[in-house]
Amino acid sequence: MPAFVGALGFALHPVQVEPVAWTSGMKDLLCGLLVMTALWQYVSFAQTIATDTTQRQRSRWHYALASLAFVLAPLAKPTAMITPLLALILDVLILRRGWRQVALALGPWFVYAIPVMLWTKAAQPAIGVPVAPLWARPLIALDSLAFYMAKIALPINLGVDYGRTPIRVLHDGSLWWTWIPPVALGLILLALRDRWLLVAAGVFVAGVAPVLGFTPFLFQYFSGVADHYLYISMLAVGLTFASLLAGQYPNPLRHRTVTGICAALLVIWSILSFRQAGFWRDDVALWERAIAVNPRSFLSHSNYGVVLFRQRDLARAEALFRKAIDLKPDYAIAHDNLALVLIQTGREDEAIEHIKRVLEISGQMPPALRPRVDKAHNLFGRVLMQRNRPREAAEHFRAALRFNPNLEEARQNLARAEQLLRDRSASPSD
């Protein structure tokens, strides 16, 4: 029963809605499945060896399956490289095997993990997000932990973009006090000396360690925290529930009280999760909710504008793109989207100004988040053609092809512009 309730605690918490409902969150689910399979088989391996040395063949199968799951997990998501650390926490604090046994079992995992992490880091393109100074990163990590602790304790106002970037946290001064809750909780757990609670805390921190801000990552351009980053860390909640229910209590009343609290939390979380899932029913509901949670989210305003643009609601889309630009004037994607609306509503002169802005500021954005510069040049050329300026248009079509030689639309537009220039050159009126 404790294990079953722990599993419910892991699954029913509202922060788990995002990775489950989000199509792109499939990588979190697959990674979590493989990481948990690796831990399950590793614990089975360690327990088999510890209780019955005659079952070596069986223990080898457990270890082989654990290792296979661990090797596959980073293919779903690189953060799976924290698996050896999670296994180490379980082995040392729960299984309590000797350090020599632990080193022999987990040594190959760490030997595999370290070079793969370095290779993954080297293979990634330049991220290009504003980077916090080294001295501030531990405080930013503690700020993220405090944020996650608050969302687990009080799972309301959950959204897809909290706008809590490291630079914002650094500038608003909150990191000077947000370190207090996680440090205080850590000291309390150390004083209590409860192994299961220490394991839960260790699993929680290890699960989000890759995205705490010690090293920059792409989504920090929008926010340094997100619900789906907690997927593996939510094992800590399951472990806490299981340990509380399996604990030895001096009287039945205390045990019933703990059981009642756990049951009440599961019911409340189920209701909140059902409500949270409703915000993911379609794009309109999702981005309306995102803006309600964080009205200063330029990402949410821009993405909601894209949804309305596709629905041909150009007036509302334009308003959202303009709001996104007001919130972040150097967000090139919003300028690009606004230019499309302006072209479709016959305001080419204003569209040209926004396309120029796209070309000016795209280089300031992380490369993976930049609008397609080739398409911006192609769009600029199309507007110039509509303004009967084929010579300038041809220059932009050529620029588009320099950025992307395979952009067939730009190639066709260039051919039309050059043909128009030839016709004009051959015309007697010229």
mmCIF file of C-alpha atoms in Angstrom, residues 56 75 83 96 121 154 156 238 257 283 296 321 332 379 392 402:
data_model
loop_
_atom_site.group_PDB
_atom_site.id
_atom_site.type_symbol
_atom_site.label_atom_id
_atom_site.label_comp_id
_atom_site.label_asym_id
_atom_site.label_seq_id
_atom_site.Cartn_x
_atom_site.Cartn_y
_atom_site.Cartn_z
ATOM 1 C CA ARG A 56 24.403 -14.088 -9.151
ATOM 2 C CA LEU A 75 18.610 9.444 -26.177
ATOM 3 C CA THR A 83 20.645 8.593 -13.174
ATOM 4 C CA ARG A 96 23.431 0.968 2.795
ATOM 5 C CA LYS A 121 27.731 20.045 -24.298
ATOM 6 C CA LEU A 154 0.786 25.100 -3.297
ATOM 7 C CA ILE A 156 -1.850 26.941 -8.148
ATOM 8 C CA GLY A 238 6.270 9.607 -4.029
ATOM 9 C CA THR A 257 -3.835 10.987 10.848
ATOM 10 C CA ASP A 283 -4.154 26.360 -28.078
ATOM 11 C CA ARG A 296 4.215 40.016 -18.747
ATOM 12 C CA PHE A 321 1.952 40.961 -31.334
ATOM 13 C CA ALA A 332 12.341 39.580 -33.370
ATOM 14 C CA LEU A 379 9.057 38.698 -47.227
ATOM 15 C CA GLU A 392 15.616 46.414 -54.317
ATOM 16 C CA ARG A 402 22.467 33.246 -49.509
#
